[in-house]
Every structure is written in structure tokens, then in C-alpha cells.
mmCIF file of C-alpha atoms in Angstrom:
data_model
loop_
_atom_site.group_PDB
_atom_site.id
_atom_site.type_symbol
_atom_site.label_atom_id
_atom_site.label_comp_id
_atom_site.label_asym_id
_atom_site.label_seq_id
_atom_site.Cartn_x
_atom_site.Cartn_y
_atom_site.Cartn_z
ATOM 1 C CA MET A 30 140.079 -64.417 -20.899
ATOM 2 C CA HIS A 31 137.869 -66.487 -23.194
ATOM 3 C CA PRO A 32 135.685 -69.010 -21.291
ATOM 4 C CA GLN A 33 137.068 -71.901 -23.344
ATOM 5 C CA ILE A 34 140.587 -71.013 -22.230
ATOM 6 C CA HIS A 35 139.378 -71.085 -18.604
ATOM 7 C CA THR A 36 137.997 -74.561 -19.300
ATOM 8 C CA LEU A 37 141.310 -75.640 -20.816
ATOM 9 C CA LEU A 38 143.290 -74.387 -17.819
ATOM 10 C CA SER A 39 140.955 -76.106 -15.371
ATOM 11 C CA LYS A 40 141.978 -79.417 -16.961
ATOM 12 C CA TYR A 41 145.592 -78.512 -17.753
ATOM 13 C CA PRO A 42 146.728 -75.960 -15.142
ATOM 14 C CA GLU A 43 150.338 -76.354 -16.293
ATOM 15 C CA LEU A 44 149.330 -74.382 -19.420
ATOM 16 C CA GLU A 45 148.622 -71.200 -17.442
ATOM 17 C CA ASN A 46 151.615 -69.434 -18.986
ATOM 18 C CA CYS A 47 150.250 -70.200 -22.463
ATOM 19 C CA ALA A 48 146.916 -68.458 -21.909
ATOM 20 C CA ASP A 49 147.904 -65.115 -23.456
ATOM 21 C CA SER A 50 149.469 -66.678 -26.536
ATOM 22 C CA ILE A 51 146.432 -68.943 -27.040
ATOM 23 C CA GLU A 52 144.192 -65.871 -26.895
ATOM 24 C CA GLN A 53 146.437 -64.075 -29.389
ATOM 25 C CA ALA A 54 146.402 -67.070 -31.731
ATOM 26 C CA TYR A 55 142.619 -67.171 -31.545
ATOM 27 C CA ARG A 56 142.325 -63.491 -32.463
ATOM 28 C CA LEU A 57 144.726 -63.934 -35.372
ATOM 29 C CA LEU A 58 142.872 -66.979 -36.721
ATOM 30 C CA HIS A 59 139.495 -65.315 -36.193
ATOM 31 C CA ARG A 60 140.674 -62.362 -38.269
ATOM 32 C CA THR A 61 141.855 -64.729 -41.006
ATOM 33 C CA PHE A 62 138.507 -66.469 -41.361
ATOM 34 C CA ALA A 63 136.501 -63.268 -40.911
ATOM 35 C CA HIS A 64 138.371 -61.749 -43.873
ATOM 36 C CA GLY A 65 137.698 -64.749 -46.106
ATOM 37 C CA GLY A 66 141.107 -66.344 -45.679
ATOM 38 C CA LYS A 67 142.139 -69.941 -45.178
ATOM 39 C CA LEU A 68 144.523 -71.686 -42.812
ATOM 40 C CA LEU A 69 147.554 -73.657 -43.983
ATOM 41 C CA VAL A 70 148.943 -76.185 -41.472
ATOM 42 C CA ALA A 71 152.319 -77.974 -41.431
ATOM 43 C CA GLY A 72 154.372 -80.252 -39.171
ATOM 44 C CA ASN A 73 156.360 -83.484 -39.115
ATOM 45 C CA GLY A 74 155.739 -86.933 -37.632
ATOM 46 C CA GLY A 75 153.246 -86.773 -34.785
ATOM 47 C CA SER A 76 152.783 -83.094 -35.561
ATOM 48 C CA ALA A 77 151.867 -84.042 -39.135
ATOM 49 C CA ALA A 78 149.064 -86.166 -37.690
ATOM 50 C CA ASP A 79 148.030 -83.148 -35.623
ATOM 51 C CA CYS A 80 147.820 -81.113 -38.842
ATOM 52 C CA GLU A 81 145.306 -83.566 -40.265
ATOM 53 C CA HIS A 82 143.403 -83.521 -36.979
ATOM 54 C CA ILE A 83 143.167 -79.729 -36.953
ATOM 55 C CA VAL A 84 141.879 -79.599 -40.514
ATOM 56 C CA GLY A 85 139.297 -82.254 -39.674
ATOM 57 C CA GLU A 86 137.919 -80.144 -36.822
ATOM 58 C CA LEU A 87 137.785 -76.944 -38.889
ATOM 59 C CA MET A 88 136.329 -78.255 -42.147
ATOM 60 C CA LYS A 89 133.201 -79.837 -40.658
ATOM 61 C CA GLY A 90 131.099 -79.686 -37.523
ATOM 62 C CA PHE A 91 133.146 -80.295 -34.376
ATOM 63 C CA MET A 92 130.976 -79.532 -31.373
ATOM 64 C CA SER A 93 127.978 -78.309 -33.375
ATOM 65 C CA LYS A 94 126.211 -79.299 -36.607
ATOM 66 C CA ARG A 95 127.011 -76.040 -38.481
ATOM 67 C CA ARG A 96 123.820 -75.830 -40.541
ATOM 68 C CA LEU A 97 124.308 -74.353 -44.006
ATOM 69 C CA PRO A 98 122.999 -70.819 -44.589
ATOM 70 C CA GLU A 99 119.439 -70.704 -45.874
ATOM 71 C CA GLN A 100 120.546 -69.094 -49.135
ATOM 72 C CA MET A 101 122.871 -71.997 -49.949
ATOM 73 C CA ARG A 102 120.287 -74.612 -49.067
ATOM 74 C CA ARG A 103 117.694 -72.862 -51.223
ATOM 75 C CA ARG A 104 120.112 -72.585 -54.143
ATOM 76 C CA LEU A 105 120.940 -76.291 -54.014
ATOM 77 C CA GLY A 106 117.218 -77.081 -54.019
ATOM 78 C CA GLU A 107 116.572 -74.812 -56.998
ATOM 79 C CA LEU A 108 119.432 -76.194 -59.082
ATOM 80 C CA PHE A 109 119.020 -79.849 -58.158
ATOM 81 C CA PRO A 110 115.420 -80.534 -57.045
ATOM 82 C CA GLU A 111 115.995 -84.259 -56.561
ATOM 83 C CA ASP A 112 119.315 -84.149 -54.695
ATOM 84 C CA GLY A 113 119.691 -80.577 -53.496
ATOM 85 C CA PRO A 114 117.421 -80.594 -50.423
ATOM 86 C CA ALA A 115 119.191 -83.618 -48.913
ATOM 87 C CA MET A 116 122.578 -82.136 -49.715
ATOM 88 C CA GLY A 117 121.568 -78.885 -48.069
ATOM 89 C CA GLU A 118 120.605 -80.720 -44.903
ATOM 90 C CA ARG A 119 123.759 -82.842 -44.713
ATOM 91 C CA LEU A 120 126.506 -80.468 -45.792
ATOM 92 C CA GLN A 121 128.024 -78.427 -42.970
ATOM 93 C CA GLY A 122 129.654 -75.046 -42.620
ATOM 94 C CA ALA A 123 133.443 -75.063 -42.963
ATOM 95 C CA LEU A 124 136.391 -72.959 -41.903
ATOM 96 C CA PRO A 125 138.739 -73.447 -44.886
ATOM 97 C CA ALA A 126 141.974 -75.195 -43.948
ATOM 98 C CA ILE A 127 144.588 -77.207 -45.851
ATOM 99 C CA SER A 128 147.036 -79.678 -44.330
ATOM 100 C CA LEU A 129 150.317 -79.333 -46.210
ATOM 101 C CA VAL A 130 151.387 -82.800 -45.080
ATOM 102 C CA SER A 131 148.789 -84.457 -47.345
ATOM 103 C CA GLN A 132 150.292 -83.599 -50.737
ATOM 104 C CA THR A 133 152.249 -86.837 -51.141
ATOM 105 C CA ALA A 134 153.042 -86.678 -54.862
ATOM 106 C CA LEU A 135 154.144 -83.056 -54.692
ATOM 107 C CA GLN A 136 156.204 -83.594 -51.540
ATOM 108 C CA THR A 137 158.051 -86.635 -52.816
ATOM 109 C CA ALA A 138 158.667 -85.082 -56.221
ATOM 110 C CA PHE A 139 159.970 -81.845 -54.741
ATOM 111 C CA ALA A 140 162.102 -83.636 -52.149
ATOM 112 C CA ASN A 141 163.599 -85.866 -54.840
ATOM 113 C CA ASP A 142 164.023 -83.267 -57.565
ATOM 114 C CA VAL A 143 164.748 -80.075 -55.625
ATOM 115 C CA ASP A 144 165.117 -79.868 -51.831
ATOM 116 C CA ALA A 145 163.341 -81.787 -49.051
ATOM 117 C CA ASP A 146 163.741 -78.820 -46.699
ATOM 118 C CA LEU A 147 161.491 -76.740 -48.959
ATOM 119 C CA VAL A 148 158.510 -79.089 -49.394
ATOM 120 C CA PHE A 149 156.234 -77.004 -47.148
ATOM 121 C CA ALA A 150 157.718 -73.697 -48.314
ATOM 122 C CA GLN A 151 156.836 -74.549 -51.919
ATOM 123 C CA GLN A 152 153.221 -75.169 -50.933
ATOM 124 C CA VAL A 153 153.007 -71.966 -48.931
ATOM 125 C CA TYR A 154 154.305 -70.093 -51.950
ATOM 126 C CA GLY A 155 151.738 -71.755 -54.203
ATOM 127 C CA TYR A 156 148.688 -71.627 -51.945
ATOM 128 C CA ALA A 157 149.015 -68.526 -49.778
ATOM 129 C CA LYS A 158 147.043 -65.339 -50.376
ATOM 130 C CA PRO A 159 147.443 -62.151 -48.307
ATOM 131 C CA GLU A 160 144.350 -62.887 -46.187
ATOM 132 C CA ASP A 161 145.549 -66.385 -45.185
ATOM 133 C CA SER A 162 147.481 -67.665 -42.162
ATOM 134 C CA LEU A 163 149.995 -70.436 -41.549
ATOM 135 C CA LEU A 164 149.951 -72.616 -38.416
ATOM 136 C CA VAL A 165 153.019 -74.789 -37.815
ATOM 137 C CA LEU A 166 153.742 -77.397 -35.149
ATOM 138 C CA SER A 167 157.253 -78.382 -34.056
ATOM 139 C CA THR A 168 158.168 -79.677 -30.621
ATOM 140 C CA SER A 169 161.676 -78.195 -30.891
ATOM 141 C CA GLY A 170 160.695 -75.140 -32.884
ATOM 142 C CA ASN A 171 163.659 -75.842 -35.171
ATOM 143 C CA SER A 172 162.309 -78.257 -37.815
ATOM 144 C CA VAL A 173 163.997 -76.930 -40.940
ATOM 145 C CA ASN A 174 161.168 -77.587 -43.399
ATOM 146 C CA VAL A 175 158.710 -75.873 -41.056
ATOM 147 C CA VAL A 176 161.056 -72.920 -40.491
ATOM 148 C CA ARG A 177 161.436 -72.498 -44.262
ATOM 149 C CA ALA A 178 157.657 -72.482 -44.654
ATOM 150 C CA VAL A 179 157.360 -69.684 -42.100
ATOM 151 C CA GLN A 180 160.109 -67.714 -43.827
ATOM 152 C CA VAL A 181 158.211 -67.858 -47.112
ATOM 153 C CA ALA A 182 155.001 -66.922 -45.301
ATOM 154 C CA LYS A 183 156.714 -63.876 -43.839
ATOM 155 C CA ALA A 184 157.987 -62.892 -47.284
ATOM 156 C CA ILE A 185 154.445 -63.157 -48.687
ATOM 157 C CA GLY A 186 153.066 -61.245 -45.728
ATOM 158 C CA ILE A 187 150.638 -63.745 -44.211
ATOM 159 C CA SER A 188 150.161 -64.222 -40.461
ATOM 160 C CA THR A 189 151.943 -67.081 -38.705
ATOM 161 C CA VAL A 190 151.279 -69.097 -35.551
ATOM 162 C CA GLY A 191 153.741 -71.598 -34.084
ATOM 163 C CA MET A 192 153.099 -74.346 -31.542
ATOM 164 C CA THR A 193 156.305 -75.571 -29.883
ATOM 165 C CA GLY A 194 157.864 -76.820 -26.677
ATOM 166 C CA ARG A 195 159.321 -74.728 -23.880
ATOM 167 C CA HIS A 196 162.146 -72.991 -25.731
ATOM 168 C CA GLY A 197 160.369 -72.215 -28.991
ATOM 169 C CA GLY A 198 163.495 -72.472 -31.106
ATOM 170 C CA ALA A 199 163.679 -70.563 -34.370
ATOM 171 C CA LEU A 200 159.888 -70.424 -34.630
ATOM 172 C CA HIS A 201 159.666 -68.266 -31.516
ATOM 173 C CA ARG A 202 161.723 -65.611 -33.288
ATOM 174 C CA LEU A 203 159.853 -65.912 -36.592
ATOM 175 C CA CYS A 204 156.157 -66.402 -35.850
ATOM 176 C CA ASP A 205 153.704 -63.635 -35.078
ATOM 177 C CA VAL A 206 152.391 -65.762 -32.194
ATOM 178 C CA THR A 207 154.135 -68.740 -30.596
ATOM 179 C CA ILE A 208 152.394 -71.037 -28.116
ATOM 180 C CA ARG A 209 155.202 -72.620 -26.098
ATOM 181 C CA VAL A 210 154.041 -75.422 -23.829
ATOM 182 C CA PRO A 211 156.236 -75.845 -20.723
ATOM 183 C CA TYR A 212 157.848 -79.159 -21.694
ATOM 184 C CA THR A 213 160.822 -80.320 -23.751
ATOM 185 C CA SER A 214 160.125 -84.040 -24.211
ATOM 186 C CA THR A 215 158.437 -84.673 -27.564
ATOM 187 C CA PRO A 216 155.571 -86.811 -26.159
ATOM 188 C CA ASP A 217 154.907 -84.304 -23.377
ATOM 189 C CA VAL A 218 154.805 -81.399 -25.824
ATOM 190 C CA GLN A 219 152.538 -83.161 -28.305
ATOM 191 C CA GLU A 220 150.182 -84.304 -25.556
ATOM 192 C CA ARG A 221 149.607 -80.637 -24.636
ATOM 193 C CA HIS A 222 149.339 -79.406 -28.208
ATOM 194 C CA LEU A 223 146.188 -81.461 -28.736
ATOM 195 C CA PRO A 224 143.998 -79.827 -26.053
ATOM 196 C CA ILE A 225 145.271 -76.399 -27.142
ATOM 197 C CA TYR A 226 144.284 -76.799 -30.768
ATOM 198 C CA HIS A 227 141.016 -78.431 -29.738
ATOM 199 C CA THR A 228 140.302 -75.321 -27.680
ATOM 200 C CA LEU A 229 141.158 -73.018 -30.582
ATOM 201 C CA CYS A 230 138.878 -75.007 -32.904
ATOM 202 C CA ILE A 231 136.016 -74.845 -30.398
ATOM 203 C CA MET A 232 136.475 -71.089 -29.967
ATOM 204 C CA LEU A 233 136.451 -70.517 -33.712
ATOM 205 C CA GLU A 234 133.419 -72.730 -34.226
ATOM 206 C CA GLU A 235 131.509 -70.845 -31.548
ATOM 207 C CA ALA A 236 132.461 -67.524 -33.136
ATOM 208 C CA PHE A 237 131.366 -68.391 -36.665
ATOM 209 C CA PHE A 238 128.590 -70.951 -36.278
ATOM 210 C CA GLN A 239 126.722 -70.281 -33.031
#
């Protein structure tokens, strides 16, 4: 078991039964980034806020500074002698991730003109490449717009990870990996999702930047 998962379980022992699925999700996401892919993230309500949070941890330094590679810093300095060196020092390494909840104009237009249940599915269809992955959060596992996004992801052939409550709902049957926290109340589920995705982000940062 990864040391960061041990740390997680020492603080949240009730997540013991999630350890294997967290490890599987980590391996899947590691493979995505190692192959040059990106992560798409979707959810509703509090889970939508979690999507933004996850992207924030992946796209910049979380627990470490993530210094740019020397080649990139040198190139910035060569192209832009006045600005490049400072940019090279301040920019940070990123694990590419997109929160599908952020596309307000597209979402409202598609919901109004076509079908609100397909707002995430449309984005998956437009953004996803074979090397990418989709991470979805739903406390019930049955959020229709999230389920539709996973269905499109499966049709494209990209990997999928679900984070749900105890029963997993439709996502448990659809996703390649489903992390089901042992609660059914929405606040209880969401309160456990946060330390899980923090742990995944720390594990990925350690793998690619330390």
C-alpha cells in the first residue's frame, strides 16, 4: 500500500475499505499523465466545487514548488531575455486537468438549446482523447448528467474513475474504478471525498515532481 494511503487511513480509519480502490485510481491516473493525457472532472453542487478544487491541486504546486524543467527555463530566457528568466522561476509544473463545471456559456446554451442531462457528455465528446481519463463525483452515483458523461467516455474508450457514497449507484457499474465511501448522507460522503482526492493529488505530485 502506498505510504500516503497509510497516512490517509491513520486519520480516517473508516476509509479502510476504500484503500484498494484508491490505489487503483492512483495507478489509472498515473498512467494517464505518464502517457501525456489530461484529466477531465465533473460533478454537481458541492461536488462541482470539488472538481474545481481538484484541478487547482493538479495544475500548480500543491505540496511542492514543482520547478520547471531546465530546458523550458532556458528556452524562455532565450526567447524573452527581459521577462523569461522571471517567468521560468515562477511558473510551475502542471498535471493537465479541466473542470467541466467551469464552462458556463457552453453549459447554459446546451441546457437551453439541447438537453441539460448532456452538458458534461458534450464536453467529454469534444475534449477527450484516447490517452485521457474522466473523474466524476456523485454522492448517490446516479446523477444523470454525470452518468451520461461516463457513457460517452466509455464509447470513446477513455478510462473512468467515480467517487460516490456507499452504494455507488449507476457509476459503480460503469466506471473502471469506483471509490465508494461508507456513508449515504451527502455531507458525510463529501467530507470524505476531500481527503481522498487530496491524497491522490499528493501521490501524483510525488510521482511526477519529486
